[in-house]
PDB file of C-alpha atoms and ligand atoms in Angstrom:
ATOM      1  CA  MET Q   1      93.093  -6.372  -0.822  1.00 47.00           C
ATOM      2  CA  MET Q   2      92.229  -9.491  -2.757  1.00 49.00           C
ATOM      3  CA  LYS Q   3      90.136  -6.997  -5.044  1.00 52.00           C
ATOM      4  CA  THR Q   4      93.257  -4.949  -5.490  1.00 50.00           C
ATOM      5  CA  VAL Q   5      95.535  -8.154  -6.172  1.00 48.00           C
ATOM      6  CA  LYS Q   6      92.852  -9.589  -8.927  1.00 53.00           C
ATOM      7  CA  PHE Q   7      92.534  -5.567 -10.226  1.00 48.00           C
ATOM      8  CA  PHE Q   8      96.056  -5.443 -10.736  1.00 48.00           C
ATOM      9  CA  ALA Q   9      96.644  -9.185 -12.410  1.00 49.00           C
ATOM     10  CA  VAL Q  10      93.755  -8.301 -15.130  1.00 47.00           C
ATOM     11  CA  LEU Q  11      96.029  -5.004 -15.846  1.00 44.00           C
ATOM     12  CA  VAL Q  12      98.532  -7.265 -15.923  1.00 45.00           C
ATOM     13  CA  ILE Q  13      97.489  -9.467 -18.263  1.00 46.00           C
ATOM     14  CA  LEU Q  14      95.654  -6.667 -20.715  1.00 45.00           C
ATOM     15  CA  ALA Q  15      99.175  -5.277 -20.742  1.00 47.00           C
ATOM     16  CA  MET Q  16     100.709  -8.344 -22.120  1.00 45.00           C
ATOM     17  CA  THR Q  17      98.106  -9.125 -24.532  1.00 44.00           C
ATOM     18  CA  PHE Q  18      98.703  -5.578 -25.949  1.00 44.00           C
ATOM     19  CA  THR Q  19     102.494  -5.772 -25.677  1.00 42.00           C
ATOM     20  CA  SER Q  20     102.329  -8.940 -27.378  1.00 41.00           C
ATOM     21  CA  SER Q  21      99.148  -8.476 -30.182  1.00 42.00           C
ATOM     22  CA  HIS Q  22     101.290  -5.082 -30.789  1.00 43.00           C
ATOM     23  CA  ALA Q  23     105.090  -6.552 -30.985  1.00 40.00           C
ATOM     24  CA  GLN Q  24     102.807  -9.581 -33.239  1.00 44.00           C
ATOM     25  CA  ASP Q  25     101.494  -6.424 -36.105  1.00 51.00           C
ATOM     26  CA  ASN Q  26     104.810  -5.198 -36.114  1.00 51.00           C
ATOM     27  CA  ASN Q  27     106.537  -8.639 -36.665  1.00 63.00           C
ATOM     28  CA  ASP Q  28     103.670  -9.237 -39.282  1.00 92.00           C
ATOM     29  CA  TRP Q  29     105.227  -7.124 -41.531  1.00 97.00           C
ATOM     30  CA  ALA Q  30     108.747  -8.893 -41.165  1.00 96.00           C
ATOM     31  CA  LYS Q  31     109.211 -10.852 -45.354  1.00 95.00           C
ATOM     32  CA  ASP Q  32     109.117 -14.491 -44.858  1.00 95.00           C
ATOM     33  CA  LYS Q  33     109.301 -17.207 -46.861  1.00 97.00           C
ATOM     34  CA  LEU Q  34     106.223 -16.771 -48.182  1.00 97.00           C
ATOM     35  CA  ASP Q  35     106.955 -13.602 -49.617  1.00 97.00           C
ATOM     36  CA  ALA Q  36     109.455 -15.337 -51.671  1.00 97.00           C
ATOM     37  CA  ARG Q  37     108.995 -16.207 -55.566  1.00 97.00           C
ATOM     38  CA  LYS Q  38     107.008 -18.972 -56.362  1.00 97.00           C
ATOM     39  CA  ALA Q  39     107.045 -19.827 -52.853  1.00 96.00           C
ATOM     40  CA  LEU Q  40     102.757 -20.039 -52.655  1.00 97.00           C
ATOM     41  CA  PRO Q  41     100.688 -22.375 -54.891  1.00 97.00           C
ATOM     42  CA  ASN Q  42      99.033 -21.311 -58.305  1.00 97.00           C
ATOM     43  CA  VAL Q  43      96.094 -21.516 -58.743  1.00 96.00           C
ATOM     44  CA  THR Q  44      93.968 -20.160 -61.763  1.00 93.00           C
ATOM     45  CA  ASP Q  45      90.626 -20.440 -60.844  1.00 95.00           C
ATOM     46  CA  SER Q  46      88.323 -17.109 -61.386  1.00 97.00           C
ATOM     47  CA  PRO Q  47      87.757 -15.125 -58.468  1.00 97.00           C
ATOM     48  CA  SER Q  48      84.473 -16.639 -56.284  1.00 95.00           C
ATOM     49  CA  ARG Q  49      82.937 -13.449 -57.621  1.00 96.00           C
ATOM     50  CA  LYS Q  50      83.243 -12.435 -60.935  1.00 96.00           C
ATOM     51  CA  VAL Q  51      81.592  -8.811 -60.957  1.00 97.00           C
ATOM     52  CA  PRO Q  52      82.702  -6.445 -58.027  1.00 98.00           C
ATOM     53  CA  LEU Q  53      79.605  -5.006 -56.391  1.00 97.00           C
ATOM     54  CA  LYS Q  54      80.456  -1.724 -57.367  1.00 97.00           C
ATOM     55  CA  SER Q  55      80.706  -0.605 -60.241  1.00 96.00           C
ATOM     56  CA  LEU Q  56      82.559   3.199 -61.363  1.00 98.00           C
ATOM     57  CA  ALA Q  57      80.997   5.544 -63.696  1.00 98.00           C
ATOM     58  CA  PRO Q  58      82.320   5.481 -67.192  1.00 97.00           C
ATOM     59  CA  LEU Q  59      84.450   8.428 -68.016  1.00 96.00           C
ATOM     60  CA  GLU Q  60      82.874  11.288 -69.596  1.00 92.00           C
ATOM     61  CA  LYS Q  61      85.074  10.720 -72.430  1.00 89.00           C
ATOM     62  CA  SER Q  62      87.940   8.455 -73.534  1.00 86.00           C
ATOM     63  CA  GLU Q  63      91.046  10.292 -72.679  1.00 91.00           C
ATOM     64  CA  GLY Q  64      93.788   7.691 -73.522  1.00 93.00           C
ATOM     65  CA  ILE Q  65      96.997   6.803 -71.591  1.00 97.00           C
ATOM     66  CA  ILE Q  66      99.002   8.980 -69.086  1.00 98.00           C
ATOM     67  CA  ARG Q  67     102.503   9.252 -69.072  1.00 97.00           C
ATOM     68  CA  ARG Q  68     103.359  11.843 -66.999  1.00 98.00           C
ATOM     69  CA  VAL Q  69     101.512  15.206 -65.147  1.00 98.00           C
ATOM     70  CA  ASN Q  70     102.310  18.745 -66.250  1.00 98.00           C
ATOM     71  CA  LEU Q  71     102.266  20.745 -63.007  1.00 98.00           C
ATOM     72  CA  TYR Q  72     100.278  23.969 -62.550  1.00 98.00           C
ATOM     73  CA  ASP Q  73     102.498  25.255 -60.297  1.00 97.00           C
ATOM     74  CA  ASP Q  74     106.284  25.012 -61.424  1.00 93.00           C
ATOM     75  CA  GLU Q  75     107.512  25.646 -58.245  1.00 96.00           C
ATOM     76  CA  ILE Q  76     106.638  22.181 -57.437  1.00 97.00           C
ATOM     77  CA  LYS Q  77     108.785  19.169 -57.508  1.00 98.00           C
ATOM     78  CA  ALA Q  78     106.065  16.311 -57.173  1.00 98.00           C
ATOM     79  CA  CYS Q  79     106.805  13.099 -58.648  1.00 98.00           C
ATOM     80  CA  ALA Q  80     105.092   9.731 -58.554  1.00 98.00           C
ATOM     81  CA  LEU Q  81     106.814   6.294 -57.454  1.00 98.00           C
ATOM     82  CA  THR Q  82     104.594   3.246 -59.183  1.00 98.00           C
ATOM     83  CA  PHE Q  83     105.018  -0.218 -58.636  1.00 98.00           C
ATOM     84  CA  ASP Q  84     103.627  -3.180 -60.757  1.00 98.00           C
ATOM     85  CA  MET Q  85     102.844  -6.478 -59.041  1.00 98.00           C
ATOM     86  CA  CYS Q  86     102.544  -8.968 -62.012  1.00 97.00           C
ATOM     87  CA  GLU Q  87     101.351 -12.181 -62.102  1.00 97.00           C
ATOM     88  CA  LEU Q  88     101.020 -14.535 -64.570  1.00 98.00           C
ATOM     89  CA  ASP Q  89      98.235 -17.324 -65.411  1.00 96.00           C
ATOM     90  CA  THR Q  90     100.751 -19.818 -64.914  1.00 96.00           C
ATOM     91  CA  VAL Q  91     103.068 -19.189 -62.392  1.00 96.00           C
ATOM     92  CA  THR Q  92     102.854 -17.125 -59.042  1.00 97.00           C
ATOM     93  CA  THR Q  93     105.480 -14.300 -58.141  1.00 98.00           C
ATOM     94  CA  GLY Q  94     106.687 -12.731 -55.031  1.00 98.00           C
ATOM     95  CA  CYS Q  95     105.871 -10.025 -52.641  1.00 98.00           C
ATOM     96  CA  ASP Q  96     108.920  -7.746 -52.293  1.00 98.00           C
ATOM     97  CA  MET Q  97     108.687  -6.863 -48.841  1.00 98.00           C
ATOM     98  CA  ASP Q  98     112.080  -4.782 -48.617  1.00 98.00           C
ATOM     99  CA  VAL Q  99     110.433  -2.359 -51.175  1.00 98.00           C
ATOM    100  CA  ILE Q 100     107.131  -2.368 -49.024  1.00 98.00           C
ATOM    101  CA  ASN Q 101     108.650  -1.883 -45.637  1.00 98.00           C
ATOM    102  CA  PHE Q 102     111.157   0.717 -47.059  1.00 98.00           C
ATOM    103  CA  LEU Q 103     108.402   2.858 -48.132  1.00 98.00           C
ATOM    104  CA  ARG Q 104     106.080   2.184 -45.401  1.00 98.00           C
ATOM    105  CA  GLU Q 105     108.743   2.758 -42.553  1.00 97.00           C
ATOM    106  CA  LYS Q 106     109.977   6.530 -44.410  1.00 98.00           C
ATOM    107  CA  ASN Q 107     106.187   6.885 -44.883  1.00 98.00           C
ATOM    108  CA  ILE Q 108     106.528   7.660 -48.624  1.00 98.00           C
ATOM    109  CA  PRO Q 109     103.532   7.885 -51.147  1.00 98.00           C
ATOM    110  CA  ALA Q 110     103.399   4.753 -53.485  1.00 98.00           C
ATOM    111  CA  THR Q 111     100.476   3.631 -55.726  1.00 99.00           C
ATOM    112  CA  LEU Q 112     101.227   0.037 -56.725  1.00 98.00           C
ATOM    113  CA  PHE Q 113      99.510  -1.381 -58.970  1.00 98.00           C
ATOM    114  CA  MET Q 114      98.649  -5.264 -58.600  1.00 98.00           C
ATOM    115  CA  GLY Q 115      97.014  -8.007 -60.615  1.00 98.00           C
ATOM    116  CA  GLY Q 116      94.002  -9.453 -59.339  1.00 98.00           C
ATOM    117  CA  LYS Q 117      95.547 -12.729 -59.226  1.00 98.00           C
ATOM    118  CA  TRP Q 118      98.818 -11.444 -57.866  1.00 98.00           C
ATOM    119  CA  MET Q 119      96.155 -10.319 -55.175  1.00 98.00           C
ATOM    120  CA  ARG Q 120      94.460 -13.600 -54.200  1.00 98.00           C
ATOM    121  CA  THR Q 121      97.546 -15.166 -54.011  1.00 98.00           C
ATOM    122  CA  HIS Q 122      99.666 -12.589 -51.877  1.00 98.00           C
ATOM    123  CA  ALA Q 123      96.356 -12.002 -49.906  1.00 98.00           C
ATOM    124  CA  ARG Q 124      97.141 -11.869 -46.081  1.00 97.00           C
ATOM    125  CA  ARG Q 125      99.764  -8.676 -47.853  1.00 98.00           C
ATOM    126  CA  VAL Q 126      96.820  -7.014 -49.469  1.00 98.00           C
ATOM    127  CA  LYS Q 127      95.320  -6.603 -46.546  1.00 97.00           C
ATOM    128  CA  GLN Q 128      97.747  -5.800 -44.682  1.00 97.00           C
ATOM    129  CA  ILE Q 129      98.865  -3.200 -47.019  1.00 98.00           C
ATOM    130  CA  MET Q 130      95.280  -1.784 -47.149  1.00 97.00           C
ATOM    131  CA  THR Q 131      95.968  -0.510 -43.388  1.00 97.00           C
ATOM    132  CA  ALA Q 132      98.573   1.852 -44.416  1.00 97.00           C
ATOM    133  CA  LYS Q 133      97.965   5.144 -45.380  1.00 96.00           C
ATOM    134  CA  ASN Q 134     101.296   5.894 -47.619  1.00 98.00           C
ATOM    135  CA  PHE Q 135     100.214   3.539 -50.481  1.00 98.00           C
ATOM    136  CA  GLU Q 136      97.407   3.594 -52.549  1.00 98.00           C
ATOM    137  CA  ILE Q 137      96.357   0.285 -54.504  1.00 98.00           C
ATOM    138  CA  ALA Q 138      95.662   0.138 -58.612  1.00 98.00           C
ATOM    139  CA  ASN Q 139      94.761  -2.527 -61.378  1.00 98.00           C
ATOM    140  CA  HIS Q 140      97.129  -4.074 -63.495  1.00 98.00           C
ATOM    141  CA  ASN Q 141      94.455  -6.458 -64.910  1.00 98.00           C
ATOM    142  CA  TRP Q 142      94.107 -10.283 -63.589  1.00 98.00           C
ATOM    143  CA  SER Q 143      96.699 -12.284 -64.859  1.00 98.00           C
ATOM    144  CA  HIS Q 144      98.928  -9.792 -66.934  1.00 98.00           C
ATOM    145  CA  GLY Q 145      96.702  -9.866 -69.730  1.00 98.00           C
ATOM    146  CA  ASN Q 146      98.066  -8.042 -73.005  1.00 97.00           C
ATOM    147  CA  CYS Q 147      95.521  -5.345 -73.479  1.00 97.00           C
ATOM    148  CA  ALA Q 148      96.475  -5.362 -77.441  1.00 96.00           C
ATOM    149  CA  LEU Q 149      95.810  -9.193 -77.845  1.00 96.00           C
ATOM    150  CA  LEU Q 150      93.063  -9.822 -75.683  1.00 97.00           C
ATOM    151  CA  SER Q 151      89.164 -10.177 -76.739  1.00 96.00           C
ATOM    152  CA  PRO Q 152      87.029  -7.655 -75.700  1.00 96.00           C
ATOM    153  CA  GLU Q 153      85.344 -10.172 -73.280  1.00 97.00           C
ATOM    154  CA  GLY Q 154      88.677 -11.372 -72.438  1.00 97.00           C
ATOM    155  CA  LEU Q 155      89.917  -7.650 -71.737  1.00 98.00           C
ATOM    156  CA  LYS Q 156      86.738  -6.917 -69.712  1.00 98.00           C
ATOM    157  CA  ALA Q 157      87.180  -9.889 -67.586  1.00 98.00           C
ATOM    158  CA  GLN Q 158      90.479  -9.318 -66.324  1.00 98.00           C
ATOM    159  CA  VAL Q 159      89.776  -5.992 -65.676  1.00 98.00           C
ATOM    160  CA  LEU Q 160      86.265  -6.651 -63.909  1.00 98.00           C
ATOM    161  CA  TRP Q 161      87.938  -9.881 -62.038  1.00 98.00           C
ATOM    162  CA  THR Q 162      90.699  -7.725 -60.131  1.00 98.00           C
ATOM    163  CA  GLN Q 163      88.311  -5.290 -59.347  1.00 98.00           C
ATOM    164  CA  SER Q 164      86.212  -7.899 -57.205  1.00 98.00           C
ATOM    165  CA  GLU Q 165      89.372  -9.451 -55.679  1.00 98.00           C
ATOM    166  CA  TYR Q 166      89.975  -5.805 -54.418  1.00 98.00           C
ATOM    167  CA  GLU Q 167      86.835  -5.940 -53.250  1.00 98.00           C
ATOM    168  CA  LEU Q 168      86.328  -9.558 -52.047  1.00 98.00           C
ATOM    169  CA  LEU Q 169      89.557  -8.580 -50.218  1.00 98.00           C
ATOM    170  CA  ARG Q 170      88.513  -5.202 -48.803  1.00 98.00           C
ATOM    171  CA  GLU Q 171      85.216  -7.044 -46.849  1.00 98.00           C
ATOM    172  CA  GLU Q 172      87.598  -9.812 -45.774  1.00 97.00           C
ATOM    173  CA  ALA Q 173      90.226  -6.949 -43.932  1.00 96.00           C
ATOM    174  CA  GLY Q 174      86.801  -5.138 -43.003  1.00 97.00           C
ATOM    175  CA  LEU Q 175      88.367  -1.750 -44.278  1.00 96.00           C
ATOM    176  CA  ASP Q 176      85.541   0.884 -44.737  1.00 94.00           C
ATOM    177  CA  ASP Q 177      87.858   3.285 -44.956  1.00 95.00           C
ATOM    178  CA  VAL Q 178      89.945   2.642 -47.959  1.00 96.00           C
ATOM    179  CA  GLN Q 179      88.713   3.301 -52.128  1.00 97.00           C
ATOM    180  CA  PRO Q 180      86.164   0.381 -52.745  1.00 98.00           C
ATOM    181  CA  VAL Q 181      87.494  -0.203 -55.627  1.00 98.00           C
ATOM    182  CA  PRO Q 182      90.590   1.044 -57.405  1.00 98.00           C
ATOM    183  CA  SER Q 183      90.199   3.846 -60.234  1.00 98.00           C
ATOM    184  CA  LEU Q 184      93.554   3.739 -62.000  1.00 98.00           C
ATOM    185  CA  PHE Q 185      94.527   1.104 -64.436  1.00 98.00           C
ATOM    186  CA  ARG Q 186      98.091  -0.120 -65.561  1.00 98.00           C
ATOM    187  CA  LEU Q 187      98.506  -1.389 -68.909  1.00 97.00           C
ATOM    188  CA  PRO Q 188     100.682  -4.699 -68.808  1.00 97.00           C
ATOM    189  CA  TYR Q 189     103.755  -4.272 -71.002  1.00 96.00           C
ATOM    190  CA  GLY Q 190     102.841  -1.051 -71.520  1.00 95.00           C
ATOM    191  CA  ARG Q 191     100.761  -2.532 -74.733  1.00 96.00           C
ATOM    192  CA  SER Q 192      97.323  -1.300 -75.471  1.00 94.00           C
ATOM    193  CA  SER Q 193      94.822  -0.314 -78.734  1.00 92.00           C
ATOM    194  CA  GLU Q 194      92.783   2.302 -78.972  1.00 91.00           C
ATOM    195  CA  SER Q 195      89.876   0.086 -78.161  1.00 94.00           C
ATOM    196  CA  ALA Q 196      91.440  -1.282 -75.336  1.00 96.00           C
ATOM    197  CA  VAL Q 197      91.775   1.998 -73.907  1.00 96.00           C
ATOM    198  CA  LYS Q 198      87.880   3.365 -74.771  1.00 96.00           C
ATOM    199  CA  THR Q 199      86.629  -0.174 -72.983  1.00 97.00           C
ATOM    200  CA  ILE Q 200      88.838   0.806 -69.770  1.00 98.00           C
ATOM    201  CA  ASN Q 201      88.229   4.216 -69.762  1.00 97.00           C
ATOM    202  CA  GLU Q 202      84.323   3.054 -70.002  1.00 97.00           C
ATOM    203  CA  LEU Q 203      84.343   0.908 -67.294  1.00 98.00           C
ATOM    204  CA  GLY Q 204      85.597   3.779 -64.782  1.00 98.00           C
ATOM    205  CA  LEU Q 205      89.238   3.769 -64.698  1.00 98.00           C
ATOM    206  CA  ARG Q 206      91.646   5.580 -65.849  1.00 98.00           C
ATOM    207  CA  VAL Q 207      94.746   4.243 -67.541  1.00 98.00           C
ATOM    208  CA  ILE Q 208      98.479   5.387 -66.476  1.00 98.00           C
ATOM    209  CA  GLN Q 209     101.766   4.334 -67.801  1.00 97.00           C
ATOM    210  CA  TRP Q 210     105.208   6.198 -66.872  1.00 97.00           C
ATOM    211  CA  ASP Q 211     107.494   8.472 -68.186  1.00 96.00           C
ATOM    212  CA  VAL Q 212     110.373   7.065 -66.309  1.00 97.00           C
ATOM    213  CA  ALA Q 213     111.323   2.880 -66.481  1.00 96.00           C
ATOM    214  CA  ALA Q 214     113.261   2.698 -63.241  1.00 96.00           C
ATOM    215  CA  GLU Q 215     114.545  -0.793 -63.687  1.00 95.00           C
ATOM    216  CA  ALA Q 216     116.874  -1.594 -66.470  1.00 88.00           C
ATOM    217  CA  GLY Q 217     117.933  -5.364 -65.713  1.00 89.00           C
ATOM    218  CA  ASP Q 218     119.627  -6.570 -62.242  1.00 95.00           C
ATOM    219  CA  ASN Q 219     120.370  -3.679 -59.774  1.00 96.00           C
ATOM    220  CA  SER Q 220     121.252  -6.645 -57.185  1.00 96.00           C
ATOM    221  CA  ASN Q 221     124.881  -4.785 -57.083  1.00 96.00           C
ATOM    222  CA  ILE Q 222     124.824  -1.727 -55.012  1.00 96.00           C
ATOM    223  CA  LYS Q 223     127.881  -0.108 -57.540  1.00 96.00           C
ATOM    224  CA  ARG Q 224     125.236  -0.716 -60.492  1.00 96.00           C
ATOM    225  CA  ALA Q 225     122.185   0.222 -58.138  1.00 97.00           C
ATOM    226  CA  LYS Q 226     123.796   3.460 -57.907  1.00 97.00           C
ATOM    227  CA  LYS Q 227     124.733   3.864 -61.292  1.00 97.00           C
ATOM    228  CA  SER Q 228     121.146   3.549 -62.338  1.00 97.00           C
ATOM    229  CA  ALA Q 229     119.972   6.060 -60.109  1.00 98.00           C
ATOM    230  CA  VAL Q 230     121.788   8.757 -61.508  1.00 98.00           C
ATOM    231  CA  ARG Q 231     120.090   7.531 -64.652  1.00 97.00           C
ATOM    232  CA  VAL Q 232     116.876   7.626 -63.432  1.00 98.00           C
ATOM    233  CA  ALA Q 233     117.007  10.784 -60.930  1.00 98.00           C
ATOM    234  CA  ASN Q 234     118.446  12.506 -64.350  1.00 98.00           C
ATOM    235  CA  MET Q 235     115.455  11.162 -66.201  1.00 97.00           C
ATOM    236  CA  THR Q 236     113.134  12.381 -63.452  1.00 98.00           C
ATOM    237  CA  LYS Q 237     111.249  15.638 -64.410  1.00 98.00           C
ATOM    238  CA  PRO Q 238     108.705  17.525 -61.958  1.00 98.00           C
ATOM    239  CA  GLY Q 239     105.210  15.644 -62.850  1.00 98.00           C
ATOM    240  CA  SER Q 240     106.960  12.383 -63.627  1.00 98.00           C
ATOM    241  CA  ILE Q 241     105.152   9.072 -63.224  1.00 98.00           C
ATOM    242  CA  LEU Q 242     108.340   6.507 -62.448  1.00 98.00           C
ATOM    243  CA  LEU Q 243     107.711   2.366 -62.958  1.00 98.00           C
ATOM    244  CA  PHE Q 244     109.474  -0.169 -60.427  1.00 98.00           C
ATOM    245  CA  HIS Q 245     108.329  -3.601 -59.590  1.00 98.00           C
ATOM    246  CA  ALA Q 246     107.644  -5.014 -56.024  1.00 98.00           C
ATOM    247  CA  ASN Q 247     107.034  -8.744 -56.994  1.00 97.00           C
ATOM    248  CA  LEU Q 248     110.639 -10.041 -57.226  1.00 96.00           C
ATOM    249  CA  VAL Q 249     110.790 -10.349 -60.888  1.00 95.00           C
ATOM    250  CA  PRO Q 250     113.899  -7.616 -61.710  1.00 94.00           C
ATOM    251  CA  LYS Q 251     116.288  -7.910 -59.303  1.00 95.00           C
ATOM    252  CA  GLY Q 252     117.490  -5.598 -56.555  1.00 97.00           C
ATOM    253  CA  THR Q 253     114.409  -3.248 -56.550  1.00 98.00           C
ATOM    254  CA  ILE Q 254     115.545  -1.754 -53.450  1.00 98.00           C
ATOM    255  CA  ASN Q 255     118.709  -0.947 -53.749  1.00 98.00           C
ATOM    256  CA  LEU Q 256     117.843   0.980 -56.809  1.00 98.00           C
ATOM    257  CA  LEU Q 257     114.635   2.329 -54.872  1.00 98.00           C
ATOM    258  CA  ARG Q 258     117.154   3.601 -51.643  1.00 98.00           C
ATOM    259  CA  GLU Q 259     118.792   5.398 -54.102  1.00 98.00           C
ATOM    260  CA  VAL Q 260     116.559   7.164 -55.995  1.00 98.00           C
ATOM    261  CA  VAL Q 261     114.887   8.034 -53.357  1.00 98.00           C
ATOM    262  CA  SER Q 262     117.315   9.935 -51.585  1.00 98.00           C
ATOM    263  CA  ILE Q 263     118.772  11.570 -54.732  1.00 98.00           C
ATOM    264  CA  LEU Q 264     115.757  13.079 -55.792  1.00 98.00           C
ATOM    265  CA  GLN Q 265     115.049  14.044 -52.163  1.00 98.00           C
ATOM    266  CA  ALA Q 266     118.312  15.803 -52.051  1.00 98.00           C
ATOM    267  CA  LYS Q 267     117.320  17.526 -55.413  1.00 98.00           C
ATOM    268  CA  GLY Q 268     114.433  18.928 -53.550  1.00 98.00           C
ATOM    269  CA  TYR Q 269     110.998  16.353 -54.715  1.00 98.00           C
ATOM    270  CA  GLU Q 270     108.242  15.109 -52.896  1.00 98.00           C
ATOM    271  CA  PHE Q 271     106.260  11.912 -53.912  1.00 98.00           C
ATOM    272  CA  VAL Q 272     102.709  12.086 -53.792  1.00 98.00           C
ATOM    273  CA  LYS Q 273     100.657   8.909 -54.929  1.00 98.00           C
ATOM    274  CA  VAL Q 274      99.444   8.591 -58.843  1.00 98.00           C
ATOM    275  CA  SER Q 275      95.918  10.014 -57.993  1.00 98.00           C
ATOM    276  CA  GLU Q 276      97.194  13.118 -56.323  1.00 98.00           C
ATOM    277  CA  LEU Q 277      99.843  13.699 -58.979  1.00 98.00           C
ATOM    278  CA  LEU Q 278      96.607  14.000 -60.949  1.00 98.00           C
ATOM    279  CA  GLU Q 279      94.992  16.709 -59.002  1.00 98.00           C
ATOM    280  CA  MET Q 280      98.217  18.439 -59.610  1.00 98.00           C
ATOM    281  CA  GLY Q 281      98.528  19.332 -63.287  1.00 98.00           C
ATOM    282  CA  GLU Q 282      97.094  18.427 -66.847  1.00 97.00           C
ATOM    283  CA  PRO Q 283      97.944  14.798 -67.652  1.00 98.00           C
ATOM    284  CA  GLU Q 284     100.158  14.301 -70.347  1.00 97.00           C
ATOM    285  CA  VAL Q 285      97.930  11.909 -72.804  1.00 96.00           C
ATOM    286  CA  THR Q 286      99.474   9.733 -75.491  1.00 93.00           C
ATOM    287  CA  ARG Q 287      97.929   7.030 -78.067  1.00 86.00           C
ATOM    288  CA  ASP Q 288     100.130   4.270 -77.690  1.00 86.00           C
ATOM    289  CA  GLY Q 289     101.241   2.412 -74.710  1.00 87.00           C
ATOM    290  CA  TYR Q 290     105.277   1.826 -74.793  1.00 89.00           C
ATOM    291  CA  PHE Q 291     108.288   1.748 -72.691  1.00 86.00           C
ATOM    292  CA  THR Q 292     110.404   4.530 -73.804  1.00 83.00           C
ATOM    293  CA  LYS Q 293     109.379   4.915 -77.491  1.00 86.00           C
ATOM    294  CA  PRO Q 294     106.502   4.103 -79.532  1.00 86.00           C
ATOM    295  CA  GLY Q 295     106.232   0.209 -80.997  1.00 86.00           C
ATOM    296  CA  ASP Q 296     109.386  -0.516 -78.807  1.00 89.00           C
ATOM    297  CA  ASN Q 297     107.598  -3.012 -76.575  1.00 91.00           C
ATOM    298  CA  ARG Q 298     105.864  -5.140 -79.755  1.00 92.00           C
ATOM    299  CA  ALA Q 299     108.380  -7.874 -79.243  1.00 90.00           C
ATOM    300  CA  LEU Q 300     107.059  -8.963 -75.737  1.00 93.00           C
ATOM    301  CA  ASP Q 301     103.403  -9.723 -78.012  1.00 93.00           C
ATOM    302  CA  LYS Q 302     105.518 -13.041 -78.518  1.00 92.00           C
ATOM    303  CA  LYS Q 303     107.195 -14.295 -75.464  1.00 93.00           C
ATOM    304  CA  PHE Q 304     103.863 -14.346 -72.419  1.00 95.00           C
ATOM    305  CA  GLY Q 305     101.863 -17.207 -74.235  1.00 94.00           C
ATOM    306  CA  ILE Q 306      98.996 -16.534 -76.586  1.00 92.00           C
ATOM    307  CA  ASP Q 307      97.660 -13.131 -74.862  1.00 95.00           C
ATOM    308  CA  GLY Q 308     100.658 -12.182 -72.145  1.00 96.00           C
ATOM    309  CA  THR Q 309      98.763 -14.257 -69.361  1.00 97.00           C
ATOM    310  CA  GLY Q 310     101.016 -17.263 -70.187  1.00 96.00           C
ATOM    311  CA  ARG Q 311      98.461 -19.639 -71.348  1.00 93.00           C
ATOM    312  CA  LYS Q 312      98.931 -21.449 -74.708  1.00 93.00           C
ATOM    313  CA  THR Q 313      94.591 -21.120 -75.054  1.00 94.00           C
ATOM    314  CA  ARG Q 314      92.782 -17.730 -75.495  1.00 94.00           C
ATOM    315  CA  PHE Q 315      92.070 -16.031 -71.894  1.00 95.00           C
ATOM    316  CA  THR Q 316      88.396 -15.619 -72.255  1.00 93.00           C
ATOM    317  CA  GLY Q 317      87.131 -14.796 -68.893  1.00 93.00           C
ATOM    318  CA  GLU Q 318      84.720 -18.119 -69.217  1.00 89.00           C
TER     319      GLU Q 318
HETATM  320 ZN1  LIG M   1     103.383  -5.791 -64.753  1.00 92.92          ZN
END
C-alpha cells in the first residue's frame, strides 16, 4: 500500500514538473520588457572569440549580390521573407517578439539576418530562435558596418566576429543539429563595393540583398499598414526576396507583415527560407547593393558615424 502511495506521489511530482517546465517553455516566448529598444546594456567589447572555429570554404567564384531568384518552375509561386536585426556600436535595439511569434505560431519559414552584436545583446532570444525549425539565421555584420566604407581588416572583423558570436551561442545552447555557422550575409544599408563582396564571398558567405523593401516608414496605423501591404504584394513576384526588420526600429512591422502574409497567401504564394529559394532557381545578381535603384542609398553613408557603426573613430577589429 505504502509503495503504491509513494509511486503515485512520484508520478504526481513528475507530472507537475513536466507541466510547469512545459508551461515555462511556452511563456518564455512571450515578449517582455527586456525585448524593448534600448532595454539592455550596450557592450562594445569584441566577442570572447574573434575568429570562428568553423571557417567556410571560399565560394568558387565571386558571385556578386543576389537580389532575387528566377525560379526554374514557373508554376511555383515561392518567395522569401527576410528580417534584419541590426545594432550599431553606440546603442542597443530590440527584439520584435510579435514578429517572431507570429512567424513561429503560423510556422512560416523566414531568414533572420542578425548583427553579431545584436546576437550577444539578445543572447537568450537567439538561443530560443535557434530551436525553432522555421527560422534560419544569417549574418548582418557585427555592428552594422557599412561595407562600402570599412577598411579590409574592419570588414573581415565585422563578418567573422558575427560568425564567432553565433558559434558561441550555438555551443551554449547545445544545439548540434542547427547549422554550425551562417552561410548567408546581408549588407547593412544595402551598401557595398566590388572588393567587399569579393572578401565576403572568400569568407564563404553568399551576399543576399532584396528586390522588395517592405517597410516604407511607420506602419503602426493599421489603415496605413493595409495600404502599404497592397503595394508590397504588388511588387512581389515568384522568386522575390522581401526585406523587413525585427529589431523594433521601424514601427508597426507586425501590422504590415500580417497583411502582406495574408494577401500573398490568398494569391497562392508559399514562403521559403532564402537557402531554399536559392535551390529553386538561378539567382539574379547585381554588382551594386541598393534599396530600389542604384545609388539611392549613398545618402546613408554620412548618417551613422564614420563607417556605419555609429562610431566617431574607425572600426578596425582590434
Ligand atoms: Zn540592418
